[in-house]
Every structure is written in C-alpha cells, then in structure tokens.
Amino acid sequence: MNLVKADIDQLIQQGKLTISPLLDAKQIGDMVIDFRLGTDFLVAIDGSNPFIDASLNNNDKFPIKNSFQETRRKLGETFLFHPHQTVLASSLEYVKLPKDVYVELTMRSSYLRLGLSLASIVQPGYCGCFSIELTNVNKIPVNLTVGAPIMQARLFKISVESNYFSKRRKYMCQVRPLISAVATDGDFAHLHEIWKQNNYQT
Amino acid sequence: MQPKLLELHFSQLQTEWSTSKYNNYSDDRKNIYHAKLATIIEGLGKEDFATLDDSQIQERYWVIFFVFKSLEFLNHSTRSTIPFEMVYVLEVALKEWSPANDYIIVTSLTNGMNEFSFDGSLSFYPFIYKYIENLYGVYFDYKLVQINLPESTSRDYLANVVLYHELGHFIEKKFAITRVIYKELLAAVRRASDPAEINNIYRFFPYLRLPAKVDEFENDYQEYNQLSMHISEYFCDLFASQYVKDCSNFYLEYVTLNQAVESSTHPSTINRIIFINEYLDNKGGFVLSEYKRIVKRITGMEIGYKGKDFSTSNFESLIPVEVKELSELHGLFHYGWKVWLGEWENIRQKAEIQFTLSNADVYAIINNLIEKSIGNFIVKNEWELVKA
C-alpha cells in the first residue's frame, strides 16, 4: 500500500518514522517525500588502479577507495557533476523507517530532465542517510546545489514486519557516502572457491 | 643571513602558493585572509632581496614564515578538508570567551597518532603583523587559531574532546592567565600561612616542596618552564571540562597510560584527573579556587559547566539528537562517551539488533550520530536564519 501524506504525518507523530532534519514541512507531499542532496560526496576518479575489482580472483588487490575521492560542501554550495561520472552521495536527511515500510527512491522529474538518474529501494527498518549513486548521462556538466530537493521517496507499507537488523549490516547509521563494500559479499568467497577449483588453484 | 638563503625560502613559498592559491573555503573570512596572503606574496615578489640589510632580511624571514604557517593550516581548512562540525562546536566555545569575531579556528591534519596540539604562532606574534603592515600595507582583521589534530581521527568525536583542551591553550595565552596564577601560587608558598593551602599546592605541584625550585621559579619566570607549563595544562583541562566534563580525562588516560609521574611539560595524568574530578564534584581546594578567582578577575568569565545535559536515548535507538540550543552541542560529546563506556547491550535491545555489536559497529554508530546531530543543528540554523 502506497502511503499518503496523512499516513506519513501520523508515522512521524507516533515516532515510528524519523526524518531529520525536515527543513520544510512541504517536503511531505500527497504521495511522496522530497529528499535533499547531502553535503558529502565520493567522486570516481581515474586513479592508479587499472580497474575496480569486484572479485576475489586476482592476487593483486586494488583498494576500491583508490578510485574515489572524498569532497564536502556546505548547505547552499554547489557540486559540479561531470558527464558520465559516477558520484556517491547521500540525502541530507537521516531516516529511520518503520519495520513495515519500505521506500522507492527516484530522482525528481526536474532532475531526470537534466540527465541525472537514480533508482533505489530502501528496506524496512533502515536507519541512516539514504545512500545515492548518481550518474550524469547528459553530455554537459550539471551544477547541483547542496540542500536542494533532488530526490523523491514513495513509501510502501507491507503486510509483515521485517527486522533490518536481523543480520549484520555492511553499513550502520551511515551519514555520508561510503566506499562500496562489495568485496565482503558472502557469495564472493564461495564463487572464488569455485574458480580456484576450476583453475586448479590451491 | 645571505640574501640567497631568503630567496631559497621564498622560492619554496612560491612553489607552495602555486597550488594553495586555488584553495576553496566555505568561510568568507578565510577568503579575505587568503586574499591578503596573495598581496603579501606579490609584495615579496617585487623586492630585490640582494639590496636588503640584515634587519630587513630578518623581517622578510618572519613574513615568509607567517605566510607559510598560514598556508599550512589553510590548506587543511578548505571546504573539502576541514572537519567543520567539530570546528563549528569549538567556535561556539571560542565566542563565549572571545566574542569579537576576530579569530578563525583553522586545523592542520597531522600524520601522528595522537598529535593534538595548539600552535600560537599566528595568534600571538604581534611583531610579525607590524612588519606586514609596515612593509606591504596589509592589516589582518582576523587572526588564525591553529589547532593540529591527527588526520586519522579528524572525524572521531570521542577523541576530539581533546580539542577543547587545545582551545584552552589559546584562551590561556590570549588572557595571559598562567603568569598571574604562577605569581599567586608562589606567593602562597612563600606565605605558607595555611597548612591546607600549602598541602593543596604541593599535591598538584610536588616539586614546590623544594625551596631551591621555588627560588628558581620566582627569580626567573619563563613561559615554558615547568611550573608555567603545568599551570597552563591544568587550566586547559579545567577549560575543557566546562564543556565536556570528564570526557577528555578518558582519552588522556589512554594516551598517557595514566602516567603517575610529571614531566617537564605536563603534570602527572593522575593529578590532572584528580584536579578535574574534584572540580566536577565541587570538592576543589586552594589551587582550584585560585584558578577560579583569577580567571574570573582576568576574563570576567566564571569557570563552570557551559554544556547542557539532556536526557535521551536517541543514540541507543540509532537516531541523531535534535539539538535545540548551542550549549547542547557540547553535551553531545558527554552523551557519546556515556554510550561508549556504557553497556552496548542497551543499543542492541533498544534498536532490536539481533547480532552481537562489535566495537567497530558502536564506534561508527556514535561518531556518525554525533556528527549528524551537529550537522543537522548547523543546517537548520542556516535555513531558519535566511527564512527569518
């Protein structure tokens, strides 16, 4: 069930949904909540690594963090977003979702029209700033303002509760974008073992 | 000094400036300061050092030192590098003691693990400012309060309680507090009129039991002699505890391995912790009352808790604290430490976490939530200010 403004207001009043800071009550619309661009960025750069390694099969390990550079802005400052660049950012708002509500996060239409895309699902019970992975598919750079409402969230209620912390999470209460922890995915170890077996590696 | 050596130093500065001149700051006061450095460098570049006499060369030496030192800190205080949540909170404390808005806190991120320190070279060398004004017509409306902190812990809000102590060094030097306490304590030793008084002094400055030491300190006041430095350290501990209570003791205890013996620069950690705990428990003796009396006389400020406690379990529920007033910002550190030293099981239960929390989990939770609580306060303040 898609939650509407009255439902969302009620969840906030009951303390079941946290959005902090909510700078303007008008961010909560009839069907969606607008979320603002946060202050911290991780920008993909051409570093010394030949590639980003999303596997365990190579003996030479290249830290993913070498392929990203951290930068910060304050509210109202701008961030120049170059064509085909990957940028990790986060929402300005820190969110704690109820255990029976999940979020679909997309760019606001005004920003989609500039060539920026985003599509993400946030699980019930999540807490932290929304992590967003942005790509500028336009041919020209776009200058984004920190604090501008660039995303919108649709909240959906599900029939069963789900505990986000039923298992260990890679990212807890994150307040800024973090480097991908892809290498810690459980399946990698298993896939690596299969690869070793097939390649006679001991 | 040979003019060629000055030219070498200036060449180094020009090389540094070739990248530093593009620094971006989020604080317009730094932009103003930066523009003045550009004027000085331009002025230096027009001079023929070979024609200068010794005293003129020495003046340029100090001017180049000043610009270099400024850049050392400004380069780590750009909008991307400065830990601005921490600096914001320190500036709140600074403004209580120095409301004129003529100082900017800047940070230099060091490689050393526990390299927290205050560097007063740009705050308290008036002769350099005089040289700069006379030679290049540049007057600085703002001076820099230079604080060094380790890069690795620049966003560690448990460790950074120590920075209140470092800010205390600036306040102590600005008001020349140590010198007055120094004289008053030595006078009390000489008087020796009250055994309780004298024993209290010996407790925190044990070497004053030696008459020869008392003579030495009396006859030769030095800013960096043992007594001066110990008095200064106690003041900075006291200053910090006004904002973060006993939190800086926790970090101090770890860093110094709870050292039982004083060094030439620092009193024993045990004594420092006793001094602060007695203050917090309202049990202080003569030395503490002298600190309070003298600080009040010199600065007009009462020594007392300037933070604000709040009752919350937000961190345990994994959400930031909604800070309502400036004094609560300081209270965040105490709350963070309370959670760190407390039972982590409380977090697990409150947040319904079904796995065992590691120290890395709790470390991330506390630091992230303190940073976000401060950040939210800054953002809301700026938003409301413009709306109003």
XYZ file of C-alpha atoms in Angstrom:
590
model
C 0.000 0.000 0.000
C 1.368 3.372 -1.034
C 1.385 5.691 1.974
C -0.149 9.136 1.551
C 0.518 12.376 3.408
C -1.847 11.646 6.292
C -0.219 8.247 6.882
C 3.262 9.712 6.766
C 2.380 12.560 9.148
C 0.900 10.051 11.537
C 4.000 7.835 11.482
C 6.185 10.849 12.241
C 3.935 11.943 15.101
C 3.974 8.442 16.541
C 7.772 8.426 16.409
C 7.767 5.429 14.098
C 9.286 7.337 11.206
C 12.261 9.681 11.690
C 13.299 12.271 9.104
C 15.966 14.587 10.460
C 16.266 17.400 9.587
C 12.927 18.084 7.953
C 13.660 21.652 6.897
C 10.294 22.309 5.345
C 7.022 20.537 6.127
C 6.127 20.977 2.453
C 8.695 18.305 1.619
C 5.946 15.842 2.506
C 3.630 15.851 -0.488
C 0.396 13.993 -1.136
C 2.155 10.850 -2.326
C 5.900 11.398 -1.925
C 8.520 12.938 0.347
C 11.197 15.119 -1.225
C 14.721 14.475 -0.028
C 17.625 16.883 -0.276
C 21.156 16.459 -1.576
C 23.592 15.985 1.312
C 26.968 17.575 1.993
C 29.397 14.723 1.309
C 30.474 13.161 -1.970
C 32.697 10.387 -3.202
C 33.693 11.046 -6.778
C 35.004 8.337 -9.091
C 38.431 9.295 -10.402
C 40.986 7.844 -12.783
C 43.446 6.674 -10.174
C 46.391 4.329 -10.418
C 44.197 1.241 -10.202
C 43.745 -0.395 -13.617
C 40.169 -1.348 -12.701
C 37.748 -1.729 -9.817
C 37.920 -5.335 -8.801
C 34.575 -6.833 -7.854
C 36.020 -10.324 -7.404
C 38.440 -12.211 -5.177
C 40.202 -13.940 -8.076
C 43.142 -11.594 -8.505
C 46.210 -11.835 -6.374
C 46.895 -8.135 -6.778
C 44.264 -6.310 -4.829
C 43.295 -2.797 -5.724
C 41.559 -0.943 -2.903
C 38.287 0.481 -4.217
C 38.884 3.640 -2.221
C 41.776 4.485 -4.584
C 39.193 5.004 -7.294
C 37.190 7.575 -5.338
C 37.956 10.988 -3.944
C 36.113 12.481 -0.995
C 34.840 16.026 -1.117
C 32.454 18.070 1.016
C 30.214 21.064 0.548
C 28.116 23.156 2.868
C 24.439 23.932 2.512
C 23.845 26.204 -0.478
C 27.212 25.469 -2.114
C 27.338 23.674 -5.419
C 28.790 20.465 -6.749
C 29.708 20.238 -10.416
C 28.648 16.917 -11.811
C 30.541 15.933 -14.964
C 29.138 13.810 -17.798
C 29.356 10.035 -17.295
C 30.830 10.494 -13.865
C 29.788 8.238 -11.012
C 29.222 10.063 -7.777
C 28.250 8.585 -4.443
C 26.250 10.996 -2.346
C 23.669 10.829 0.390
C 20.496 12.503 1.429
C 20.750 15.451 3.770
C 18.068 13.821 5.887
C 18.763 10.999 8.289
C 15.937 8.498 8.153
C 14.695 5.671 10.302
C 11.970 3.647 8.669
C 9.280 1.613 10.430
C 9.690 -2.143 10.260
C 6.800 -2.492 7.849
C 7.558 0.325 5.437
C 9.963 0.304 2.514
C 10.957 3.146 0.208
C 11.345 3.528 -3.526
C 13.733 6.346 -4.241
C 13.885 8.133 -7.598
C 15.115 11.462 -8.932
C 12.598 14.259 -9.057
C 11.314 14.869 -12.536
C 13.146 18.220 -12.821
C 16.453 16.438 -12.333
C 15.613 13.491 -14.553
C 15.200 16.056 -17.311
C 18.793 17.183 -16.727
C 20.058 13.694 -17.419
C 20.511 12.508 -13.830
C 19.159 9.152 -12.895
C 18.637 7.245 -9.709
C 16.548 4.241 -8.758
C 16.887 2.608 -5.406
C 14.914 0.575 -2.897
C 15.417 1.055 0.825
C 14.471 -1.779 3.117
C 12.042 -1.603 6.049
C 13.706 -0.593 9.327
C 16.650 1.065 7.576
C 18.340 3.831 9.502
C 20.851 6.338 8.152
C 21.026 8.859 5.368
C 19.907 7.439 2.040
C 22.905 6.421 0.013
C 22.580 7.510 -3.590
C 24.657 6.554 -6.589
C 24.302 9.197 -9.246
C 25.326 9.201 -12.879
C 25.123 12.137 -15.222
C 24.141 10.641 -18.585
C 23.910 14.089 -20.142
C 26.642 15.390 -22.448
C 27.116 18.539 -20.392
C 28.060 19.070 -16.743
C 25.306 19.819 -14.257
C 25.857 22.086 -11.283
C 23.905 20.751 -8.309
C 23.073 22.707 -5.160
C 23.649 21.061 -1.807
C 20.398 21.027 0.153
C 18.215 21.117 -2.955
C 15.387 18.565 -3.002
C 16.586 16.351 -5.842
C 15.001 13.013 -4.939
C 11.591 11.761 -4.027
C 10.622 8.799 -1.936
C 7.479 6.733 -2.203
C 6.680 4.848 0.992
C 5.004 1.466 0.832
C 3.525 -0.429 3.743
C 3.938 -4.193 3.707
C 1.789 -6.729 5.494
C 4.568 -8.274 7.611
C 7.208 -6.630 9.723
C 10.822 -7.102 8.787
C 13.731 -6.529 11.154
C 16.513 -4.741 9.257
C 18.958 -5.762 11.955
C 18.150 -9.449 11.943
C 21.578 -9.888 10.365
C 24.830 -7.938 10.340
C 24.757 -4.942 8.009
C 27.671 -3.618 5.996
C 26.642 -0.036 6.654
C 25.208 1.098 10.009
C 23.718 4.537 10.632
C 25.682 5.942 7.737
C 25.673 9.715 7.477
C 27.859 10.106 4.416
C 28.543 8.000 1.329
C 30.816 5.073 1.951
C 33.016 3.150 -0.432
C 31.409 0.001 -1.777
C 31.963 -2.994 0.475
C 31.350 -5.328 -2.439
C 34.343 -7.484 -1.546
C 32.699 -8.506 1.701
C 29.672 -10.015 -0.067
C 29.299 -13.534 1.248
C 28.904 -15.125 -2.176
C 32.278 -13.916 -3.341
C 34.159 -16.341 -1.145
C 32.033 -19.187 -2.473
C 32.450 -18.119 -6.109
C 36.182 -17.710 -5.559
C 36.402 -21.283 -4.299
C 34.608 -22.494 -7.454
C 37.004 -20.501 -9.604
C 40.016 -21.943 -7.770
C 38.679 -25.456 -8.187
C 38.126 -24.970 -11.920
C 41.559 -23.435 -12.384
C 43.475 -25.997 -10.335
C 44.462 -23.343 -7.800
C 45.200 -24.459 -4.286
C 71.794 35.808 6.637
C 72.737 35.756 2.991
C 70.032 37.139 0.681
C 70.324 33.938 -1.364
C 69.003 31.934 1.604
C 65.996 34.207 1.790
C 65.474 33.700 -1.937
C 65.570 29.954 -1.413
C 62.890 30.229 1.271
C 60.783 32.493 -0.899
C 61.109 30.061 -3.827
C 59.729 27.339 -1.580
C 56.831 29.592 -0.690
C 56.126 30.373 -4.343
C 56.052 26.661 -5.125
C 53.603 26.070 -2.299
C 51.480 29.031 -3.364
C 51.215 27.746 -6.935
C 48.721 25.164 -5.653
C 47.463 26.808 -2.466
C 46.256 29.881 -4.326
C 43.390 27.801 -5.722
C 42.087 26.799 -2.285
C 38.308 26.994 -1.821
C 36.911 27.831 1.572
C 33.383 27.707 2.915
C 34.065 30.618 5.237
C 34.334 34.067 3.726
C 36.663 35.214 6.499
C 39.201 32.727 5.188
C 38.769 34.064 1.660
C 39.560 37.552 2.963
C 42.600 36.235 4.816
C 43.731 34.295 1.743
C 43.490 37.405 -0.463
C 45.758 39.236 1.976
C 48.345 36.479 1.716
C 48.251 36.983 -2.066
C 49.031 40.685 -1.580
C 51.981 39.873 0.675
C 53.402 37.321 -1.779
C 53.035 39.816 -4.603
C 54.870 42.402 -2.491
C 57.678 39.983 -1.644
C 57.998 39.084 -5.327
C 58.663 42.685 -6.285
C 61.545 43.077 -3.860
C 65.238 42.645 -4.620
C 66.468 40.728 -1.569
C 70.097 41.379 -2.554
C 69.714 45.045 -1.638
C 68.376 44.399 1.885
C 70.416 44.775 5.081
C 70.435 42.188 7.868
C 67.485 43.554 9.807
C 65.399 43.906 6.636
C 66.233 40.317 5.699
C 65.133 39.184 9.128
C 61.819 40.992 8.736
C 61.214 39.164 5.419
C 62.167 35.901 7.073
C 59.321 36.349 9.551
C 56.896 37.478 6.848
C 57.638 34.365 4.777
C 57.308 32.245 7.921
C 53.913 33.843 8.557
C 52.589 33.114 5.063
C 53.934 29.565 5.092
C 52.437 28.882 8.501
C 49.094 30.339 7.429
C 49.032 28.056 4.391
C 49.982 25.031 6.459
C 46.661 25.457 8.254
C 44.538 26.948 5.490
C 45.416 24.059 3.160
C 43.771 21.755 5.689
C 40.858 24.094 6.283
C 39.399 24.143 2.803
C 35.779 23.233 2.256
C 36.762 19.629 1.495
C 39.289 19.093 4.251
C 38.099 20.929 7.345
C 36.209 18.851 9.913
C 33.607 21.601 10.000
C 31.209 20.070 12.515
C 33.993 19.913 15.105
C 35.287 23.360 14.250
C 31.746 24.782 14.497
C 31.375 23.491 18.046
C 34.800 24.805 19.053
C 33.908 28.207 17.610
C 30.809 28.254 19.799
C 33.098 27.866 22.819
C 35.590 30.377 21.439
C 32.908 33.043 21.014
C 31.904 32.740 24.658
C 35.413 33.731 25.703
C 36.328 35.968 22.781
C 33.132 37.408 21.306
C 34.763 39.908 18.937
C 34.778 37.565 15.900
C 38.399 38.398 15.168
C 39.729 34.843 15.305
C 39.150 31.942 12.925
C 39.767 28.370 14.022
C 41.817 26.503 11.440
C 43.051 22.942 11.504
C 46.117 21.159 10.273
C 45.711 17.430 9.850
C 48.807 15.603 11.036
C 50.073 12.089 10.406
C 50.930 11.294 14.014
C 48.525 9.175 16.016
C 47.995 11.472 18.995
C 49.308 14.740 17.646
C 46.743 17.093 19.119
C 48.215 20.499 19.801
C 47.711 24.226 19.719
C 50.134 26.377 17.757
C 50.085 30.010 18.808
C 52.471 31.328 16.188
C 49.829 33.230 14.232
C 47.794 34.419 17.186
C 50.420 35.877 19.447
C 53.381 37.276 17.495
C 52.311 40.923 17.127
C 55.678 41.964 15.705
C 55.045 39.947 12.518
C 51.741 41.747 11.941
C 53.574 45.037 12.423
C 56.194 44.079 9.806
C 53.475 43.059 7.353
C 51.533 46.265 7.863
C 54.613 48.453 7.513
C 56.084 46.665 4.512
C 53.031 45.754 2.455
C 50.200 47.815 3.925
C 48.253 44.698 4.815
C 46.180 44.620 8.004
C 44.582 41.378 9.165
C 41.080 41.740 10.611
C 41.125 38.067 11.528
C 43.849 36.013 13.117
C 44.113 32.253 12.973
C 43.703 29.935 15.944
C 45.780 26.971 14.803
C 44.841 23.535 16.021
C 46.657 20.370 14.967
C 44.814 17.084 15.004
C 45.523 13.669 13.530
C 44.016 13.142 10.095
C 43.073 9.591 11.024
C 40.797 10.790 13.829
C 39.587 14.053 12.326
C 36.029 12.717 12.375
C 36.369 10.852 15.645
C 34.237 12.769 18.104
C 35.260 10.679 21.069
C 38.944 11.510 20.570
C 38.275 15.095 19.566
C 37.080 16.134 23.018
C 40.797 16.781 23.458
C 40.440 19.771 21.133
C 38.619 21.690 23.861
C 41.834 21.389 25.851
C 43.799 22.743 22.867
C 41.383 25.651 22.544
C 42.043 26.247 26.233
C 45.700 26.922 25.349
C 44.565 29.719 23.055
C 42.342 31.251 25.757
C 45.062 30.903 28.356
C 47.584 32.679 26.149
C 45.158 35.355 24.977
C 44.459 36.399 28.566
C 47.937 35.554 29.929
C 46.271 33.580 32.711
C 49.240 31.383 33.565
C 51.510 34.205 34.547
C 49.082 35.527 37.168
C 48.395 32.106 38.658
C 52.149 31.459 38.678
C 52.804 34.530 40.802
C 49.886 33.929 43.145
C 50.811 30.312 43.794
C 54.436 31.156 44.508
C 53.303 33.945 46.825
C 51.109 31.462 48.689
C 54.059 29.066 49.041
C 56.152 31.861 50.495
C 53.364 32.917 52.851
C 52.835 29.353 54.000
C 50.167 30.684 56.318
C 47.661 27.874 55.987
C 48.746 24.208 56.004
C 45.688 23.180 53.992
C 46.580 25.724 51.318
C 50.190 24.724 51.105
C 49.447 20.994 51.064
C 46.999 21.512 48.275
C 49.659 23.324 46.239
C 52.218 20.563 46.933
C 49.725 17.971 45.826
C 49.458 19.376 42.325
C 52.974 20.847 42.077
C 55.057 18.451 44.219
C 58.398 19.993 43.225
C 57.443 23.230 45.032
C 58.351 21.461 48.252
C 61.965 22.169 47.278
C 62.936 25.694 48.360
C 65.552 25.868 45.582
C 62.877 25.258 42.984
C 60.683 27.968 44.461
C 63.636 30.374 44.288
C 64.332 29.393 40.706
C 60.750 29.918 39.581
C 60.473 33.182 41.482
C 63.632 34.623 40.048
C 63.134 33.529 36.504
C 59.644 33.435 35.086
C 59.648 31.648 31.737
C 56.633 30.905 29.639
C 57.953 27.415 29.043
C 59.395 26.447 32.411
C 57.961 23.502 34.280
C 55.711 25.447 36.627
C 54.295 27.631 33.841
C 53.573 24.689 31.638
C 51.946 22.693 34.403
C 49.758 25.633 35.415
C 48.770 26.017 31.785
C 47.913 22.311 31.405
C 45.712 22.343 34.491
C 43.935 25.411 33.153
C 43.307 23.761 29.785
C 41.946 20.648 31.489
C 39.659 22.871 33.519
C 38.640 24.790 30.413
C 37.765 21.587 28.566
C 35.836 20.132 31.481
C 33.492 23.133 31.371
C 32.238 21.767 28.067
C 32.853 18.025 28.105
C 33.058 17.290 31.826
C 35.377 14.334 32.448
C 35.420 13.078 28.844
C 38.852 14.391 27.987
C 40.168 12.500 31.033
C 39.176 9.227 29.383
C 41.211 9.922 26.304
C 44.074 11.370 28.329
C 44.188 8.283 30.495
C 44.645 6.109 27.403
C 47.175 8.298 25.619
C 49.428 8.750 28.661
C 48.911 5.281 30.148
C 47.667 7.115 33.241
C 51.166 8.386 33.928
C 51.953 8.729 37.632
C 54.974 10.998 37.312
C 55.034 14.528 35.974
C 57.224 15.503 33.033
C 58.843 18.842 32.376
C 55.853 19.835 30.262
C 52.878 18.054 31.816
C 51.703 17.241 35.333
C 51.125 13.573 36.078
C 47.970 12.254 34.476
C 46.803 11.049 37.867
C 46.991 14.589 39.248
C 45.300 16.042 36.204
C 42.414 13.644 36.570
C 42.138 14.307 40.309
C 42.113 18.062 39.651
C 39.223 17.784 37.195
C 37.260 15.267 39.195
C 37.493 17.454 42.276
C 36.240 20.380 40.252
C 33.352 18.359 38.836
C 32.498 17.037 42.293
C 32.676 20.529 43.803
C 35.415 19.408 46.170
C 38.343 21.500 44.998
C 40.865 23.007 47.386
C 43.005 26.125 47.340
C 44.557 25.637 43.906
C 41.214 25.231 42.192
C 39.723 28.211 43.994
C 42.725 30.295 42.908
C 42.171 29.248 39.302
C 38.511 30.229 39.530
C 39.219 33.522 41.239
C 41.997 34.565 38.881
C 40.209 33.503 35.703
C 37.143 35.477 36.783
C 39.299 38.511 37.554
C 41.147 38.440 34.227
C 38.457 37.335 31.806
C 35.219 38.171 33.595
C 34.137 34.577 32.963
C 33.064 32.150 35.667
C 34.560 28.680 35.488
C 31.520 26.407 35.326
C 29.752 23.848 33.186
C 28.763 25.514 29.940
C 27.381 22.488 28.210
C 23.875 21.227 28.689
C 22.932 17.698 29.590
C 19.898 16.193 28.062
C 18.001 13.075 28.757
C 17.711 10.988 25.645
C 18.212 7.517 24.358
C 18.327 8.575 20.711
C 21.783 7.117 20.041
C 20.679 3.806 21.521
C 17.704 3.988 19.126
C 20.133 4.776 16.282
C 18.872 8.295 15.571
C 20.576 11.687 15.933
C 19.765 14.033 18.797
C 17.701 17.065 17.909
C 19.884 19.794 19.373
C 17.841 22.836 20.336
C 20.437 25.229 21.687
C 24.158 25.875 21.386
C 25.050 24.575 24.832
C 23.552 21.177 23.985
C 26.171 20.770 21.257
C 28.844 20.320 23.906
C 26.615 17.845 25.739
C 26.722 15.540 22.703
C 30.300 14.527 23.488
C 29.451 13.587 27.040
C 26.474 11.603 25.812
C 28.605 9.855 23.179
C 31.202 8.870 25.771
C 28.465 7.680 28.122
C 27.192 5.350 25.417
C 30.707 4.142 24.574
C 31.574 3.385 28.206
C 28.125 2.000 28.975
C 26.521 -1.323 28.224
C 26.313 -1.854 24.475
C 23.565 -4.319 25.174
C 21.298 -1.274 25.657
C 21.793 -0.373 21.992
C 21.150 -3.934 20.909
C 17.922 -4.116 22.871
C 16.631 -0.662 22.040
C 17.355 -0.999 18.318
C 16.297 -4.657 18.244
C 19.627 -5.720 16.797
C 19.881 -9.485 16.550
C 23.632 -9.843 16.165
C 26.453 -9.032 18.560
C 27.645 -5.480 18.150
C 31.351 -5.199 17.547
C 33.433 -2.300 18.825
C 33.667 -1.110 15.199
C 29.848 -1.054 14.968
C 29.470 1.027 18.130
C 32.348 3.299 17.114
C 30.625 4.000 13.785
C 27.205 4.480 15.385
C 28.391 7.002 17.988
C 30.626 9.013 15.669
C 28.071 9.103 12.874
C 25.293 10.169 15.189
C 27.321 12.888 16.917
C 28.400 14.247 13.524
C 24.852 14.172 12.190
C 23.427 15.783 15.334
C 25.876 18.678 14.979
C 25.427 18.831 11.194
C 21.630 18.951 11.493
C 21.857 21.793 14.002
C 24.093 23.790 11.629
C 21.846 23.152 8.642
C 18.635 24.021 10.498
C 20.187 27.176 11.900
C 21.311 28.375 8.485
C 17.943 27.515 6.978
C 15.970 29.364 9.658
C 18.298 32.357 9.609
C 17.609 33.045 5.940
C 13.912 32.282 6.296
C 13.666 34.846 9.074
